[in-house]
Coordinates of C-alpha atoms in Angstrom, one line a residue:
M299 CA -3.1 -8.2 1.8
V300 CA -4.6 -6.0 -0.9
I301 CA -5.3 -2.3 -0.5
R302 CA -7.4 -0.4 -3.0
M303 CA -6.2 3.1 -3.8
Q304 CA -8.2 5.9 -5.5
A305 CA -8.3 5.4 -9.3
S306 CA -7.4 9.1 -9.7
S307 CA -4.2 8.7 -7.8
D308 CA -1.1 9.8 -9.7
K309 CA 2.1 7.8 -10.0
G310 CA 3.6 9.8 -7.2
Q311 CA 1.0 8.6 -4.8
H312 CA 1.5 5.0 -5.9
S313 CA 5.2 5.0 -5.4
K314 CA 4.8 6.8 -2.1
A315 CA 2.5 4.1 -0.9
M316 CA 4.9 1.4 -2.1
K317 CA 7.8 3.0 -0.2
I318 CA 5.7 3.3 3.0
A319 CA 4.5 -0.3 2.8
A320 CA 8.0 -1.7 2.0
A321 CA 9.4 0.0 5.2
I322 CA 7.0 -1.9 7.4
E323 CA 8.5 -4.8 9.4
G324 CA 7.8 -8.2 7.9
V325 CA 6.9 -7.0 4.4
E326 CA 8.6 -9.2 1.7
S327 CA 7.1 -7.8 -1.4
V328 CA 5.0 -4.8 -2.6
T329 CA 3.5 -4.7 -6.0
L330 CA 0.8 -2.7 -7.9
A331 CA -2.0 -4.7 -9.5
G332 CA -5.4 -4.3 -11.1
E333 CA -6.5 -2.7 -14.4
G334 CA -5.7 0.9 -13.3
R335 CA -2.8 -0.3 -11.1
N336 CA -4.9 0.9 -8.2
L337 CA -4.4 -2.2 -6.0
L338 CA -1.4 -2.3 -3.7
R339 CA -0.5 -6.0 -3.0
V340 CA 1.6 -6.5 0.2
V341 CA 3.1 -9.9 0.9
G342 CA 5.0 -10.9 4.1
E343 CA 5.0 -12.7 7.4
G344 CA 3.9 -11.1 10.6
V345 CA 2.8 -7.9 8.9
D346 CA 0.5 -5.8 11.2
S347 CA -2.3 -4.7 8.9
N348 CA -3.5 -2.1 11.4
H349 CA 0.0 -0.5 11.6
L350 CA 0.4 -0.6 7.8
T351 CA -3.0 1.0 7.1
S352 CA -2.6 3.7 9.8
R353 CA 0.9 4.6 8.4
L354 CA -0.6 4.8 4.9
R355 CA -3.5 6.9 6.1
R356 CA -1.2 9.3 8.0
K357 CA 0.9 9.8 4.9
G358 CA -2.2 10.3 2.7
A359 CA -1.7 7.2 0.6
L360 CA -4.4 4.8 1.7
Y361 CA -8.0 4.9 0.5
R362 CA -9.7 1.5 1.2
V363 CA -8.6 -1.9 2.5

């Protein structure tokens, strides 16, 4: 799953989003990708994308899936 974050996000927002995603059950890997490192790539089995995106939105770290 790839989640696009705002290009203007600072490093703190990126690391916050990575920590939130890594804490979700079933997530095996979380990386930043893209030219501006504005893509959050989440890999895992049985990851509930709705749960992940709602957690990121609540914490203010998600911008677009």
